[in-house]
């Protein structure tokens, strides 16, 4: 076959399946369905790194922060192999206690709002 | 600020250049240019792609073991800032670079010297094979035979004299 067979490289929007990367119990207990985005808190419905989204996990609604996506963005931002997300409360506090996956250092501009999420990140990239 | 190494070609990635890719096992890959990135996406093994440093080192085409490489190894120990240490380090960086370059160049020159020797031998054997293009095959043979006969006659005469 002469056509390329790489997977779709898109950002995060409604109905996109997403990978929870922190060590929260809600994100890590196995469920027969992956976490899905049901709303992006953005003027456009497309979520990039640093955007807040609403997830449907295990039959519950939970807010989350996008940590990395498969879509190539600005050249100095790393591209990830999966759409990574960190669960968040309504006030911006993280649900988990540790983020093992490398986090883009461009998120440091969110120091005011999501400083607690950055505090639990272990590696910046 | 740190000058990273490209995963594919081992070249330097200066700040503001190249791309970075993070795999799901948390391994980070940095690329200096899209050439390296595209080769990586094609799943090419850098140890088999001839223009990369990885290939050259694994194929013995470049200096691999040397003391001067110890200076570049990453140390995970933070040092307290001391001004003299800093200045000395900057100067020694220049000197170590100089030495390293000379050693690498000498290694490559030594490797290529063998080629010159082989070339010479090949040239000699080629001349020997095609000597008929330079000198006619039976060029001086007639004269040589004459001289030989003359010499033999002289010897016979001498032998006759002795007897």
Short mmCIF file of C-alpha atoms in Angstrom, two decimals, chain A residues 19 75-82 84 100-102 123 125, chain B residues 16-26 28 30 37 41:
data_model
loop_
_atom_site.label_atom_id
_atom_site.label_comp_id
_atom_site.label_asym_id
_atom_site.label_seq_id
_atom_site.Cartn_x
_atom_site.Cartn_y
_atom_site.Cartn_z
CA UNK A 19 -5.14 9.36 28.91
CA UNK A 75 8.19 23.99 17.41
CA UNK A 76 9.60 24.50 20.86
CA UNK A 77 6.82 22.46 22.49
CA UNK A 78 7.36 18.73 22.79
CA UNK A 79 4.98 16.42 20.96
CA UNK A 80 3.67 13.50 22.97
CA UNK A 81 2.69 10.02 21.87
CA UNK A 82 -0.68 10.18 23.63
CA UNK A 84 -2.21 13.32 28.33
CA UNK A 100 5.34 10.93 36.51
CA UNK A 101 5.02 11.82 32.84
CA UNK A 102 7.22 14.72 31.65
CA UNK A 123 9.87 16.16 35.38
CA UNK A 125 10.60 18.85 29.48
CA UNK B 16 15.70 27.58 19.38
CA UNK B 17 16.45 24.74 16.98
CA UNK B 18 14.96 21.36 16.35
CA UNK B 19 12.06 19.37 17.75
CA UNK B 20 11.36 17.27 20.79
CA UNK B 21 9.24 14.13 21.08
CA UNK B 22 8.16 12.43 24.30
CA UNK B 23 7.30 8.75 24.13
CA UNK B 24 4.78 7.11 26.44
CA UNK B 25 7.55 5.46 28.45
CA UNK B 26 8.69 9.02 29.38
CA UNK B 28 12.55 12.19 25.52
CA UNK B 30 15.53 15.55 20.71
CA UNK B 37 13.10 13.65 12.86
CA UNK B 41 9.57 8.52 12.21
#
